[in-house]
JSON list of C-alpha atoms in Angstrom, two decimals:
[
{"chain": "A", "resi": 1, "resn": "UNK", "atom": "CA", "xyz": [11.06, 45.69, 15.39]},
{"chain": "A", "resi": 2, "resn": "UNK", "atom": "CA", "xyz": [8.88, 47.87, 17.60]},
{"chain": "A", "resi": 3, "resn": "UNK", "atom": "CA", "xyz": [5.27, 48.97, 17.16]},
{"chain": "A", "resi": 4, "resn": "UNK", "atom": "CA", "xyz": [4.77, 52.48, 18.50]},
{"chain": "A", "resi": 5, "resn": "UNK", "atom": "CA", "xyz": [2.10, 55.16, 18.58]},
{"chain": "A", "resi": 6, "resn": "UNK", "atom": "CA", "xyz": [2.90, 57.68, 15.87]},
{"chain": "A", "resi": 7, "resn": "UNK", "atom": "CA", "xyz": [4.49, 60.91, 17.00]},
{"chain": "A", "resi": 8, "resn": "UNK", "atom": "CA", "xyz": [5.42, 64.11, 15.19]},
{"chain": "A", "resi": 9, "resn": "UNK", "atom": "CA", "xyz": [8.94, 62.84, 14.41]},
{"chain": "A", "resi": 10, "resn": "UNK", "atom": "CA", "xyz": [7.49, 59.94, 12.39]},
{"chain": "A", "resi": 11, "resn": "UNK", "atom": "CA", "xyz": [5.34, 62.02, 10.05]},
{"chain": "A", "resi": 12, "resn": "UNK", "atom": "CA", "xyz": [7.80, 62.72, 7.24]},
{"chain": "A", "resi": 13, "resn": "UNK", "atom": "CA", "xyz": [8.75, 59.04, 7.08]},
{"chain": "A", "resi": 14, "resn": "UNK", "atom": "CA", "xyz": [5.08, 58.01, 7.14]},
{"chain": "A", "resi": 15, "resn": "UNK", "atom": "CA", "xyz": [4.39, 60.32, 4.20]},
{"chain": "A", "resi": 16, "resn": "UNK", "atom": "CA", "xyz": [7.34, 58.93, 2.22]},
{"chain": "A", "resi": 17, "resn": "UNK", "atom": "CA", "xyz": [6.35, 55.32, 2.95]},
{"chain": "A", "resi": 18, "resn": "UNK", "atom": "CA", "xyz": [2.73, 55.97, 2.00]},
{"chain": "A", "resi": 19, "resn": "UNK", "atom": "CA", "xyz": [3.77, 57.61, -1.28]},
{"chain": "A", "resi": 20, "resn": "UNK", "atom": "CA", "xyz": [6.10, 54.72, -2.09]},
{"chain": "A", "resi": 21, "resn": "UNK", "atom": "CA", "xyz": [3.62, 52.01, -1.09]},
{"chain": "A", "resi": 22, "resn": "UNK", "atom": "CA", "xyz": [0.77, 53.48, -3.15]},
{"chain": "A", "resi": 23, "resn": "UNK", "atom": "CA", "xyz": [2.80, 54.98, -5.99]},
{"chain": "A", "resi": 24, "resn": "UNK", "atom": "CA", "xyz": [1.68, 58.58, -5.54]},
{"chain": "A", "resi": 25, "resn": "UNK", "atom": "CA", "xyz": [0.36, 61.31, -3.29]},
{"chain": "A", "resi": 26, "resn": "UNK", "atom": "CA", "xyz": [-3.34, 60.42, -2.97]},
{"chain": "A", "resi": 27, "resn": "UNK", "atom": "CA", "xyz": [-3.13, 58.26, 0.17]},
{"chain": "A", "resi": 28, "resn": "UNK", "atom": "CA", "xyz": [-0.42, 60.43, 1.74]},
{"chain": "A", "resi": 29, "resn": "UNK", "atom": "CA", "xyz": [-2.65, 63.48, 1.23]},
{"chain": "A", "resi": 30, "resn": "UNK", "atom": "CA", "xyz": [-5.56, 61.52, 2.73]},
{"chain": "A", "resi": 31, "resn": "UNK", "atom": "CA", "xyz": [-3.51, 60.88, 5.88]},
{"chain": "A", "resi": 32, "resn": "UNK", "atom": "CA", "xyz": [-2.76, 64.61, 6.12]},
{"chain": "A", "resi": 33, "resn": "UNK", "atom": "CA", "xyz": [-6.44, 65.56, 5.71]},
{"chain": "A", "resi": 34, "resn": "UNK", "atom": "CA", "xyz": [-7.56, 63.01, 8.30]},
{"chain": "A", "resi": 35, "resn": "UNK", "atom": "CA", "xyz": [-5.04, 64.43, 10.78]},
{"chain": "A", "resi": 36, "resn": "UNK", "atom": "CA", "xyz": [-6.03, 68.02, 9.99]},
{"chain": "A", "resi": 37, "resn": "UNK", "atom": "CA", "xyz": [-9.71, 67.21, 10.54]},
{"chain": "A", "resi": 38, "resn": "UNK", "atom": "CA", "xyz": [-8.98, 65.62, 13.94]},
{"chain": "A", "resi": 39, "resn": "UNK", "atom": "CA", "xyz": [-10.32, 62.20, 12.91]},
{"chain": "A", "resi": 40, "resn": "UNK", "atom": "CA", "xyz": [-7.31, 60.04, 13.88]},
{"chain": "A", "resi": 41, "resn": "UNK", "atom": "CA", "xyz": [-7.97, 57.72, 16.82]},
{"chain": "A", "resi": 42, "resn": "UNK", "atom": "CA", "xyz": [-5.04, 55.31, 16.46]},
{"chain": "A", "resi": 43, "resn": "UNK", "atom": "CA", "xyz": [-1.92, 55.64, 14.33]},
{"chain": "A", "resi": 44, "resn": "UNK", "atom": "CA", "xyz": [0.74, 52.97, 14.73]},
{"chain": "A", "resi": 45, "resn": "UNK", "atom": "CA", "xyz": [4.17, 52.73, 13.18]},
{"chain": "A", "resi": 46, "resn": "UNK", "atom": "CA", "xyz": [6.53, 49.79, 12.85]},
{"chain": "A", "resi": 47, "resn": "UNK", "atom": "CA", "xyz": [10.08, 50.95, 13.56]},
{"chain": "A", "resi": 48, "resn": "UNK", "atom": "CA", "xyz": [13.28, 49.05, 12.87]},
{"chain": "A", "resi": 49, "resn": "UNK", "atom": "CA", "xyz": [16.73, 50.50, 13.57]},
{"chain": "A", "resi": 50, "resn": "UNK", "atom": "CA", "xyz": [15.16, 53.90, 14.16]},
{"chain": "A", "resi": 51, "resn": "UNK", "atom": "CA", "xyz": [13.39, 53.95, 10.80]},
{"chain": "A", "resi": 52, "resn": "UNK", "atom": "CA", "xyz": [9.66, 53.75, 10.17]},
{"chain": "A", "resi": 53, "resn": "UNK", "atom": "CA", "xyz": [8.98, 50.77, 7.90]},
{"chain": "A", "resi": 54, "resn": "UNK", "atom": "CA", "xyz": [5.19, 50.57, 8.22]},
{"chain": "A", "resi": 55, "resn": "UNK", "atom": "CA", "xyz": [2.12, 52.54, 9.27]},
{"chain": "A", "resi": 56, "resn": "UNK", "atom": "CA", "xyz": [-1.54, 51.76, 10.03]},
{"chain": "A", "resi": 57, "resn": "UNK", "atom": "CA", "xyz": [-4.16, 54.46, 10.53]},
{"chain": "A", "resi": 58, "resn": "UNK", "atom": "CA", "xyz": [-7.58, 54.21, 12.19]},
{"chain": "A", "resi": 59, "resn": "UNK", "atom": "CA", "xyz": [-9.97, 57.15, 11.98]},
{"chain": "A", "resi": 60, "resn": "UNK", "atom": "CA", "xyz": [-13.51, 58.03, 13.05]},
{"chain": "A", "resi": 61, "resn": "UNK", "atom": "CA", "xyz": [-16.15, 56.68, 10.67]},
{"chain": "A", "resi": 62, "resn": "UNK", "atom": "CA", "xyz": [-19.84, 57.45, 11.21]},
{"chain": "A", "resi": 63, "resn": "UNK", "atom": "CA", "xyz": [-21.80, 54.19, 11.00]},
{"chain": "A", "resi": 64, "resn": "UNK", "atom": "CA", "xyz": [-25.40, 53.51, 11.94]},
{"chain": "A", "resi": 65, "resn": "UNK", "atom": "CA", "xyz": [-27.40, 50.28, 11.97]},
{"chain": "A", "resi": 66, "resn": "UNK", "atom": "CA", "xyz": [-31.19, 50.34, 12.25]},
{"chain": "A", "resi": 67, "resn": "UNK", "atom": "CA", "xyz": [-30.98, 53.99, 13.31]},
{"chain": "A", "resi": 68, "resn": "UNK", "atom": "CA", "xyz": [-28.50, 53.26, 16.11]},
{"chain": "A", "resi": 69, "resn": "UNK", "atom": "CA", "xyz": [-25.09, 54.94, 16.02]},
{"chain": "A", "resi": 70, "resn": "UNK", "atom": "CA", "xyz": [-22.17, 52.52, 16.10]},
{"chain": "A", "resi": 71, "resn": "UNK", "atom": "CA", "xyz": [-18.80, 53.70, 17.45]},
{"chain": "A", "resi": 72, "resn": "UNK", "atom": "CA", "xyz": [-16.81, 52.74, 14.37]},
{"chain": "A", "resi": 73, "resn": "UNK", "atom": "CA", "xyz": [-13.42, 53.32, 12.82]},
{"chain": "A", "resi": 74, "resn": "UNK", "atom": "CA", "xyz": [-12.04, 53.16, 9.32]},
{"chain": "A", "resi": 75, "resn": "UNK", "atom": "CA", "xyz": [-8.76, 51.36, 8.72]},
{"chain": "A", "resi": 76, "resn": "UNK", "atom": "CA", "xyz": [-7.03, 53.32, 5.97]},
{"chain": "A", "resi": 77, "resn": "UNK", "atom": "CA", "xyz": [-4.39, 53.33, 4.85]},
{"chain": "A", "resi": 78, "resn": "UNK", "atom": "CA", "xyz": [-1.95, 50.60, 5.80]},
{"chain": "A", "resi": 79, "resn": "UNK", "atom": "CA", "xyz": [1.42, 51.40, 4.26]},
{"chain": "A", "resi": 80, "resn": "UNK", "atom": "CA", "xyz": [4.60, 49.35, 4.30]},
{"chain": "A", "resi": 81, "resn": "UNK", "atom": "CA", "xyz": [7.94, 50.43, 2.86]},
{"chain": "A", "resi": 82, "resn": "UNK", "atom": "CA", "xyz": [8.34, 48.55, -0.44]},
{"chain": "A", "resi": 83, "resn": "UNK", "atom": "CA", "xyz": [11.48, 46.68, 0.68]},
{"chain": "A", "resi": 84, "resn": "UNK", "atom": "CA", "xyz": [9.55, 45.39, 3.73]},
{"chain": "A", "resi": 85, "resn": "UNK", "atom": "CA", "xyz": [6.37, 44.36, 1.90]},
{"chain": "A", "resi": 86, "resn": "UNK", "atom": "CA", "xyz": [5.58, 40.68, 2.23]},
{"chain": "A", "resi": 87, "resn": "UNK", "atom": "CA", "xyz": [7.52, 40.36, 5.49]},
{"chain": "A", "resi": 88, "resn": "UNK", "atom": "CA", "xyz": [4.55, 40.54, 7.87]},
{"chain": "A", "resi": 89, "resn": "UNK", "atom": "CA", "xyz": [4.93, 44.20, 8.88]},
{"chain": "A", "resi": 90, "resn": "UNK", "atom": "CA", "xyz": [1.40, 45.13, 7.78]},
{"chain": "A", "resi": 91, "resn": "UNK", "atom": "CA", "xyz": [-0.08, 42.10, 9.56]},
{"chain": "A", "resi": 92, "resn": "UNK", "atom": "CA", "xyz": [1.85, 42.92, 12.71]},
{"chain": "A", "resi": 93, "resn": "UNK", "atom": "CA", "xyz": [0.53, 46.50, 12.70]},
{"chain": "A", "resi": 94, "resn": "UNK", "atom": "CA", "xyz": [-3.08, 45.44, 12.12]},
{"chain": "A", "resi": 95, "resn": "UNK", "atom": "CA", "xyz": [-2.99, 42.73, 14.79]},
{"chain": "A", "resi": 96, "resn": "UNK", "atom": "CA", "xyz": [-1.44, 45.10, 17.33]},
{"chain": "A", "resi": 97, "resn": "UNK", "atom": "CA", "xyz": [-3.95, 47.84, 16.50]},
{"chain": "A", "resi": 98, "resn": "UNK", "atom": "CA", "xyz": [-6.94, 45.50, 16.81]},
{"chain": "A", "resi": 99, "resn": "UNK", "atom": "CA", "xyz": [-5.61, 44.25, 20.15]},
{"chain": "A", "resi": 100, "resn": "UNK", "atom": "CA", "xyz": [-5.31, 47.84, 21.39]},
{"chain": "A", "resi": 101, "resn": "UNK", "atom": "CA", "xyz": [-8.79, 48.67, 20.13]},
{"chain": "A", "resi": 102, "resn": "UNK", "atom": "CA", "xyz": [-10.44, 45.58, 21.63]},
{"chain": "A", "resi": 103, "resn": "UNK", "atom": "CA", "xyz": [-11.41, 47.35, 24.86]},
{"chain": "A", "resi": 104, "resn": "UNK", "atom": "CA", "xyz": [-11.29, 50.95, 23.65]},
{"chain": "A", "resi": 105, "resn": "UNK", "atom": "CA", "xyz": [-15.01, 51.65, 23.47]},
{"chain": "A", "resi": 106, "resn": "UNK", "atom": "CA", "xyz": [-15.03, 51.37, 19.68]},
{"chain": "A", "resi": 107, "resn": "UNK", "atom": "CA", "xyz": [-17.43, 48.74, 18.40]},
{"chain": "A", "resi": 108, "resn": "UNK", "atom": "CA", "xyz": [-16.45, 48.09, 14.78]},
{"chain": "A", "resi": 109, "resn": "UNK", "atom": "CA", "xyz": [-13.86, 48.70, 12.08]},
{"chain": "A", "resi": 110, "resn": "UNK", "atom": "CA", "xyz": [-14.54, 49.11, 8.36]},
{"chain": "A", "resi": 111, "resn": "UNK", "atom": "CA", "xyz": [-11.96, 48.66, 5.61]},
{"chain": "A", "resi": 112, "resn": "UNK", "atom": "CA", "xyz": [-11.85, 48.78, 1.84]},
{"chain": "A", "resi": 113, "resn": "UNK", "atom": "CA", "xyz": [-9.09, 46.43, 0.84]},
{"chain": "A", "resi": 114, "resn": "UNK", "atom": "CA", "xyz": [-7.87, 43.25, -0.72]},
{"chain": "A", "resi": 115, "resn": "UNK", "atom": "CA", "xyz": [-10.37, 40.42, -0.13]},
{"chain": "A", "resi": 116, "resn": "UNK", "atom": "CA", "xyz": [-7.62, 37.83, 0.19]},
{"chain": "A", "resi": 117, "resn": "UNK", "atom": "CA", "xyz": [-5.76, 39.83, 2.87]},
{"chain": "A", "resi": 118, "resn": "UNK", "atom": "CA", "xyz": [-8.14, 41.36, 5.40]},
{"chain": "A", "resi": 119, "resn": "UNK", "atom": "CA", "xyz": [-10.29, 38.31, 6.26]},
{"chain": "A", "resi": 120, "resn": "UNK", "atom": "CA", "xyz": [-7.29, 36.80, 8.10]},
{"chain": "A", "resi": 121, "resn": "UNK", "atom": "CA", "xyz": [-7.88, 39.49, 10.76]},
{"chain": "A", "resi": 122, "resn": "UNK", "atom": "CA", "xyz": [-11.61, 38.78, 10.99]},
{"chain": "A", "resi": 123, "resn": "UNK", "atom": "CA", "xyz": [-12.89, 41.30, 8.44]},
{"chain": "A", "resi": 124, "resn": "UNK", "atom": "CA", "xyz": [-15.94, 40.13, 6.52]},
{"chain": "A", "resi": 125, "resn": "UNK", "atom": "CA", "xyz": [-17.62, 41.37, 3.35]},
{"chain": "A", "resi": 126, "resn": "UNK", "atom": "CA", "xyz": [-20.81, 39.62, 4.47]},
{"chain": "A", "resi": 127, "resn": "UNK", "atom": "CA", "xyz": [-20.87, 41.69, 7.67]},
{"chain": "A", "resi": 128, "resn": "UNK", "atom": "CA", "xyz": [-20.49, 44.91, 5.67]},
{"chain": "A", "resi": 129, "resn": "UNK", "atom": "CA", "xyz": [-23.00, 43.97, 2.97]},
{"chain": "A", "resi": 130, "resn": "UNK", "atom": "CA", "xyz": [-25.95, 45.49, 4.82]},
{"chain": "A", "resi": 131, "resn": "UNK", "atom": "CA", "xyz": [-24.17, 48.85, 5.14]},
{"chain": "A", "resi": 132, "resn": "UNK", "atom": "CA", "xyz": [-25.05, 51.41, 2.48]},
{"chain": "A", "resi": 133, "resn": "UNK", "atom": "CA", "xyz": [-21.80, 53.03, 1.43]},
{"chain": "A", "resi": 134, "resn": "UNK", "atom": "CA", "xyz": [-19.95, 54.29, -1.61]},
{"chain": "A", "resi": 135, "resn": "UNK", "atom": "CA", "xyz": [-18.28, 50.86, -1.72]},
{"chain": "A", "resi": 136, "resn": "UNK", "atom": "CA", "xyz": [-19.68, 47.36, -1.95]},
{"chain": "A", "resi": 137, "resn": "UNK", "atom": "CA", "xyz": [-18.71, 43.83, -2.84]},
{"chain": "A", "resi": 138, "resn": "UNK", "atom": "CA", "xyz": [-15.89, 41.71, -1.54]},
{"chain": "A", "resi": 139, "resn": "UNK", "atom": "CA", "xyz": [-13.48, 44.66, -1.06]},
{"chain": "A", "resi": 140, "resn": "UNK", "atom": "CA", "xyz": [-15.82, 46.37, 1.44]},
{"chain": "A", "resi": 141, "resn": "UNK", "atom": "CA", "xyz": [-15.43, 44.62, 4.79]},
{"chain": "A", "resi": 142, "resn": "UNK", "atom": "CA", "xyz": [-16.24, 45.11, 8.46]},
{"chain": "A", "resi": 143, "resn": "UNK", "atom": "CA", "xyz": [-15.08, 43.66, 11.76]},
{"chain": "A", "resi": 144, "resn": "UNK", "atom": "CA", "xyz": [-16.95, 43.77, 15.04]},
{"chain": "A", "resi": 145, "resn": "UNK", "atom": "CA", "xyz": [-14.80, 44.70, 18.04]},
{"chain": "A", "resi": 146, "resn": "UNK", "atom": "CA", "xyz": [-17.91, 44.21, 20.17]},
{"chain": "A", "resi": 147, "resn": "UNK", "atom": "CA", "xyz": [-20.00, 41.17, 19.33]},
{"chain": "A", "resi": 148, "resn": "UNK", "atom": "CA", "xyz": [-23.30, 42.16, 17.75]},
{"chain": "A", "resi": 149, "resn": "UNK", "atom": "CA", "xyz": [-22.26, 45.78, 17.14]},
{"chain": "A", "resi": 150, "resn": "UNK", "atom": "CA", "xyz": [-23.36, 45.60, 13.51]},
{"chain": "A", "resi": 151, "resn": "UNK", "atom": "CA", "xyz": [-26.36, 43.35, 14.11]},
{"chain": "A", "resi": 152, "resn": "UNK", "atom": "CA", "xyz": [-29.48, 44.62, 12.43]},
{"chain": "A", "resi": 153, "resn": "UNK", "atom": "CA", "xyz": [-31.37, 44.83, 9.17]},
{"chain": "A", "resi": 154, "resn": "UNK", "atom": "CA", "xyz": [-29.62, 47.71, 7.44]},
{"chain": "A", "resi": 155, "resn": "UNK", "atom": "CA", "xyz": [-27.11, 50.41, 8.06]},
{"chain": "A", "resi": 156, "resn": "UNK", "atom": "CA", "xyz": [-25.16, 53.25, 6.59]},
{"chain": "A", "resi": 157, "resn": "UNK", "atom": "CA", "xyz": [-21.55, 54.40, 6.46]},
{"chain": "A", "resi": 158, "resn": "UNK", "atom": "CA", "xyz": [-20.92, 58.13, 5.99]},
{"chain": "A", "resi": 159, "resn": "UNK", "atom": "CA", "xyz": [-17.34, 58.85, 5.04]},
{"chain": "A", "resi": 160, "resn": "UNK", "atom": "CA", "xyz": [-16.16, 62.22, 6.40]},
{"chain": "A", "resi": 161, "resn": "UNK", "atom": "CA", "xyz": [-15.27, 64.91, 3.81]},
{"chain": "A", "resi": 162, "resn": "UNK", "atom": "CA", "xyz": [-11.52, 64.29, 4.37]},
{"chain": "A", "resi": 163, "resn": "UNK", "atom": "CA", "xyz": [-11.91, 61.08, 2.35]},
{"chain": "A", "resi": 164, "resn": "UNK", "atom": "CA", "xyz": [-12.96, 63.07, -0.72]},
{"chain": "A", "resi": 165, "resn": "UNK", "atom": "CA", "xyz": [-15.73, 60.60, -1.52]},
{"chain": "A", "resi": 166, "resn": "UNK", "atom": "CA", "xyz": [-18.80, 61.91, -3.29]},
{"chain": "A", "resi": 167, "resn": "UNK", "atom": "CA", "xyz": [-21.75, 59.79, -2.24]},
{"chain": "A", "resi": 168, "resn": "UNK", "atom": "CA", "xyz": [-24.35, 59.06, -4.88]},
{"chain": "A", "resi": 169, "resn": "UNK", "atom": "CA", "xyz": [-27.12, 57.74, -2.63]}
]
């Protein structure tokens, strides 16, 4: 299995995998909107025998802590073809992406996801707890790519319009 940077030829397969993995069009449409708005900074695919079996997307996410802008990304979505789920494809994509991002100039990554899954990569709900956002609790997690990037008293996450999130604060 190879991990590659997404290219145009992968897009139809990514859409199909995302629809299958999430049981509908919402996340696939999100991927399209994020691309259209120019927010994608890293998009990796797992390819086996010429077929895309997984996808991980990282996009620009405005984050500030104590009035200081943090160069942050959102991890969303991670999609794995249903017949490959549970085989480590998603983990492989996330680990490879984080390794590529380690010295990229980005300082942090935010994810909304399963609290039993994402901590294995270093994501922490405690680290994200000080960030005002439309999400909270154990599903809202952050990871520092640069030590101390999220250090401070309080912060804010502002999801771009492509996410379709109406903020209430």
